[in-house]
Tab-separated table of C-alpha atoms in Angstrom:
chain	number	residue	atom	x	y	z
A	767	UNK	CA	-40.563	-33.816	22.802
A	768	UNK	CA	-42.489	-30.789	21.640
A	769	UNK	CA	-45.766	-30.850	20.119
A	770	UNK	CA	-46.041	-32.515	16.702
A	771	UNK	CA	-47.195	-29.897	14.202
A	772	UNK	CA	-50.423	-30.747	12.170
A	773	UNK	CA	-48.322	-30.950	8.800
A	774	UNK	CA	-46.025	-33.281	10.125
A	775	UNK	CA	-48.813	-35.822	11.596
A	776	UNK	CA	-50.389	-35.547	8.026
A	777	UNK	CA	-47.380	-36.444	6.071
A	778	UNK	CA	-46.995	-39.533	8.501
A	779	UNK	CA	-50.460	-40.374	7.840
A	780	UNK	CA	-50.114	-39.826	4.086
A	781	UNK	CA	-46.801	-42.228	4.387
A	782	UNK	CA	-48.972	-45.029	5.734
A	783	UNK	CA	-51.573	-44.528	3.448
A	784	UNK	CA	-48.998	-44.908	0.487
A	785	UNK	CA	-47.683	-48.170	1.530
A	786	UNK	CA	-51.230	-49.801	2.176
A	787	UNK	CA	-52.214	-48.368	-1.365
A	788	UNK	CA	-49.811	-51.358	-2.585
A	789	UNK	CA	-53.072	-53.013	-1.848
A	790	UNK	CA	-54.835	-51.788	-5.100
A	791	UNK	CA	-52.360	-53.034	-7.960
A	792	UNK	CA	-51.708	-56.060	-5.794
A	793	UNK	CA	-55.474	-56.669	-5.801
A	794	UNK	CA	-56.150	-55.930	-9.568
A	795	UNK	CA	-53.207	-57.095	-11.412
A	796	UNK	CA	-51.556	-59.951	-9.382
A	797	UNK	CA	-52.260	-63.388	-10.654
A	798	UNK	CA	-51.466	-67.076	-8.968
A	799	UNK	CA	-50.902	-67.873	-5.447
A	800	UNK	CA	-53.210	-69.518	-3.412
A	801	UNK	CA	-56.751	-69.471	-1.939
A	802	UNK	CA	-56.449	-69.532	1.798
A	803	UNK	CA	-59.436	-71.615	2.310
A	804	UNK	CA	-60.391	-73.751	5.307
A	805	UNK	CA	-61.977	-76.984	4.921
A	806	UNK	CA	-65.443	-75.851	6.411
A	807	UNK	CA	-65.852	-72.732	3.982
A	808	UNK	CA	-67.471	-71.119	2.238
A	809	UNK	CA	-70.003	-69.586	4.745
A	810	UNK	CA	-73.101	-68.283	3.181
A	811	UNK	CA	-72.798	-65.067	1.489
A	812	UNK	CA	-75.308	-62.569	2.732
A	813	UNK	CA	-75.274	-59.266	0.502
A	814	UNK	CA	-76.976	-57.223	3.341
A	815	UNK	CA	-73.384	-57.503	5.221
A	816	UNK	CA	-71.962	-55.085	2.577
A	817	UNK	CA	-73.207	-52.406	4.802
A	818	UNK	CA	-70.903	-52.677	7.644
A	819	UNK	CA	-68.336	-53.603	5.095
A	820	UNK	CA	-68.973	-50.050	3.468
A	821	UNK	CA	-69.231	-48.713	6.918
A	822	UNK	CA	-65.582	-49.632	7.308
A	823	UNK	CA	-64.132	-46.716	5.199
A	824	UNK	CA	-66.082	-44.347	7.649
A	825	UNK	CA	-64.603	-45.931	10.576
A	826	UNK	CA	-61.141	-45.161	9.013
A	827	UNK	CA	-61.935	-41.709	8.226
A	828	UNK	CA	-62.875	-41.365	11.742
A	829	UNK	CA	-59.469	-42.813	12.789
A	830	UNK	CA	-57.390	-40.297	10.546
A	831	UNK	CA	-59.638	-37.341	12.227
A	832	UNK	CA	-58.659	-38.914	15.677
A	833	UNK	CA	-55.102	-39.184	14.697
A	834	UNK	CA	-54.732	-35.490	13.451
A	835	UNK	CA	-56.783	-33.642	15.887
A	836	UNK	CA	-57.323	-35.882	19.006
A	837	UNK	CA	-54.310	-37.890	20.009
A	838	UNK	CA	-51.664	-36.363	22.212
A	839	UNK	CA	-47.887	-36.308	20.875
A	840	UNK	CA	-47.219	-39.739	22.915
A	841	UNK	CA	-50.314	-41.432	21.518
A	842	UNK	CA	-49.753	-40.087	17.987
A	843	UNK	CA	-46.176	-41.634	17.864
A	844	UNK	CA	-47.752	-44.942	19.149
A	845	UNK	CA	-50.634	-44.783	16.389
A	846	UNK	CA	-48.315	-43.940	13.405
A	847	UNK	CA	-45.563	-46.561	14.405
A	848	UNK	CA	-48.292	-49.128	14.707
A	849	UNK	CA	-49.654	-48.264	11.412
A	850	UNK	CA	-46.390	-48.161	9.651
A	851	UNK	CA	-45.815	-51.475	11.094
A	852	UNK	CA	-49.056	-53.300	10.165
A	853	UNK	CA	-49.239	-51.656	6.326
A	854	UNK	CA	-45.492	-52.592	5.869
A	855	UNK	CA	-46.111	-56.216	6.477
A	856	UNK	CA	-49.554	-56.274	4.790
A	857	UNK	CA	-47.990	-54.822	1.550
A	858	UNK	CA	-44.860	-57.106	1.388
A	859	UNK	CA	-47.202	-60.142	2.155
A	860	UNK	CA	-49.276	-58.952	-0.776
A	861	UNK	CA	-46.463	-58.787	-3.091
A	862	UNK	CA	-44.471	-61.784	-1.841
A	863	UNK	CA	-46.942	-64.303	-0.902
A	864	UNK	CA	-50.137	-63.711	-3.373
A	865	UNK	CA	-53.346	-64.971	-2.192
A	866	UNK	CA	-56.627	-64.727	-3.675
A	867	UNK	CA	-60.460	-65.249	-3.007
A	868	UNK	CA	-62.814	-66.988	-5.326
A	869	UNK	CA	-65.571	-64.493	-5.275
A	870	UNK	CA	-68.977	-65.893	-5.123
A	871	UNK	CA	-71.764	-64.998	-7.572
A	872	UNK	CA	-74.105	-62.455	-6.553
A	873	UNK	CA	-77.349	-62.638	-8.472
A	874	UNK	CA	-79.989	-60.509	-6.673
A	875	UNK	CA	-81.503	-57.398	-8.093
A	876	UNK	CA	-81.765	-55.753	-4.584
A	877	UNK	CA	-79.802	-52.883	-3.597
A	878	UNK	CA	-77.456	-54.778	-1.208
A	879	UNK	CA	-76.518	-57.197	-4.082
A	880	UNK	CA	-75.866	-54.369	-6.340
A	881	UNK	CA	-73.504	-52.632	-3.989
A	882	UNK	CA	-71.860	-56.237	-3.387
A	883	UNK	CA	-71.127	-56.647	-6.814
A	884	UNK	CA	-69.686	-52.956	-6.921
A	885	UNK	CA	-67.375	-53.992	-4.307
A	886	UNK	CA	-66.254	-56.951	-6.002
A	887	UNK	CA	-65.693	-55.221	-9.490
A	888	UNK	CA	-63.507	-52.541	-7.649
A	889	UNK	CA	-61.861	-54.795	-5.036
A	890	UNK	CA	-60.095	-57.296	-7.266
A	891	UNK	CA	-59.611	-60.983	-6.387
A	892	UNK	CA	-56.160	-60.800	-4.912
A	893	UNK	CA	-54.161	-59.328	-1.717
A	894	UNK	CA	-56.880	-61.550	0.295
A	895	UNK	CA	-54.247	-62.533	3.413
A	896	UNK	CA	-53.996	-60.736	5.837
A	897	UNK	CA	-57.322	-58.657	5.305
A	898	UNK	CA	-56.828	-55.048	5.421
A	899	UNK	CA	-60.257	-54.371	6.393
A	900	UNK	CA	-59.512	-56.218	9.452
A	901	UNK	CA	-56.124	-55.248	10.115
A	902	UNK	CA	-56.599	-51.469	9.804
A	903	UNK	CA	-59.883	-51.545	11.739
A	904	UNK	CA	-58.350	-53.682	14.663
A	905	UNK	CA	-55.729	-50.939	14.984
A	906	UNK	CA	-58.013	-48.059	15.240
A	907	UNK	CA	-60.553	-50.429	17.596
A	908	UNK	CA	-57.452	-51.513	19.703
A	909	UNK	CA	-56.404	-47.793	20.237
A	910	UNK	CA	-60.034	-46.848	20.972
A	911	UNK	CA	-60.209	-49.671	23.923
A	912	UNK	CA	-56.823	-48.587	25.204
A	913	UNK	CA	-57.475	-44.553	24.996
A	914	UNK	CA	-61.108	-44.423	25.584
A	915	UNK	CA	-62.044	-47.661	27.440
A	916	UNK	CA	-65.510	-46.591	28.627
A	917	UNK	CA	-66.449	-46.904	25.155
A	918	UNK	CA	-64.881	-50.599	25.018
A	919	UNK	CA	-68.190	-51.889	23.896
A	920	UNK	CA	-68.566	-49.754	20.927
A	921	UNK	CA	-65.084	-50.250	19.677
A	922	UNK	CA	-65.798	-54.193	20.243
A	923	UNK	CA	-69.118	-54.162	18.522
A	924	UNK	CA	-67.525	-52.208	15.209
A	925	UNK	CA	-64.764	-54.407	15.004
A	926	UNK	CA	-67.041	-57.609	15.266
A	927	UNK	CA	-69.482	-56.263	12.707
A	928	UNK	CA	-66.622	-55.297	10.105
A	929	UNK	CA	-64.794	-58.474	10.472
A	930	UNK	CA	-67.853	-60.552	10.240
A	931	UNK	CA	-68.769	-58.581	7.238
A	932	UNK	CA	-65.414	-59.357	5.218
A	933	UNK	CA	-66.450	-63.117	5.449
A	934	UNK	CA	-70.380	-62.878	4.904
A	935	UNK	CA	-70.033	-60.923	1.914
A	936	UNK	CA	-67.721	-63.387	0.412
A	937	UNK	CA	-64.516	-60.919	0.110
A	938	UNK	CA	-62.451	-62.966	2.396
A	939	UNK	CA	-62.176	-66.157	3.781
A	940	UNK	CA	-61.943	-66.920	7.457
A	941	UNK	CA	-58.056	-67.061	7.678
A	942	UNK	CA	-57.826	-63.771	6.032
A	943	UNK	CA	-59.860	-62.241	8.635
A	944	UNK	CA	-57.840	-63.685	11.463
A	945	UNK	CA	-54.694	-62.947	9.998
A	946	UNK	CA	-55.826	-59.394	9.801
A	947	UNK	CA	-56.755	-59.290	13.111
A	948	UNK	CA	-53.816	-60.782	14.438
A	949	UNK	CA	-51.652	-58.332	12.510
A	950	UNK	CA	-53.564	-55.100	13.770
A	951	UNK	CA	-53.096	-56.486	17.292
A	952	UNK	CA	-49.751	-57.177	16.904
A	953	UNK	CA	-49.184	-53.834	15.297
A	954	UNK	CA	-50.891	-51.942	18.176
A	955	UNK	CA	-48.742	-53.540	20.959
A	956	UNK	CA	-45.681	-52.714	18.809
A	957	UNK	CA	-46.871	-49.025	18.740
A	958	UNK	CA	-47.240	-48.908	22.347
A	959	UNK	CA	-43.677	-50.202	22.779
A	960	UNK	CA	-42.116	-48.175	20.363
A	961	UNK	CA	-43.658	-45.186	22.069
A	962	UNK	CA	-42.613	-46.202	25.429
A	963	UNK	CA	-38.957	-46.807	23.883
A	964	UNK	CA	-38.906	-43.274	22.661
A	965	UNK	CA	-39.764	-41.788	25.663
A	966	UNK	CA	-37.253	-43.641	27.556
A	967	UNK	CA	-34.726	-42.212	25.117
A	968	UNK	CA	-33.623	-45.571	23.515
């Protein structure tokens, strides 16, 4: 196949972002559903974990940059197929299977507490499972390990910090994080399979 133009790459990424944006009304306006809380929750909330929680958005920006400018055509096809697969399942789940989190009270006067209260205010309570923070980040990290394996330790560290932050900020339950990680990994495998299928002319 010929080289994928920048404009076409951008349009595919915008399509994935548009599907993922279903999260916003689903989180802010949805009511009812279930809280997917395990018996040994809640874990203690620590506002300092809001730092890696916010860092997630820089990691996503890196993923967009990498997809637009650095991935070859085959890798981009795999990444966009994986992204569309993951965000479509995530969005459908948010709408058809509402879940929510009972957000913890954050009363501290420090900067970390203030940042976490802002997350709570803007993020809403619903669209909890699967965790979008986890499935999008897992997608980037999995492709990072696949295409830049010498940085495996860095991808793993970033993914671990982001995943733990979603739970220790009280933004997600453990099951939200685990299903997000599983969905991201499944999407990664789907993307590789779809790219190989295209190469084979299927």
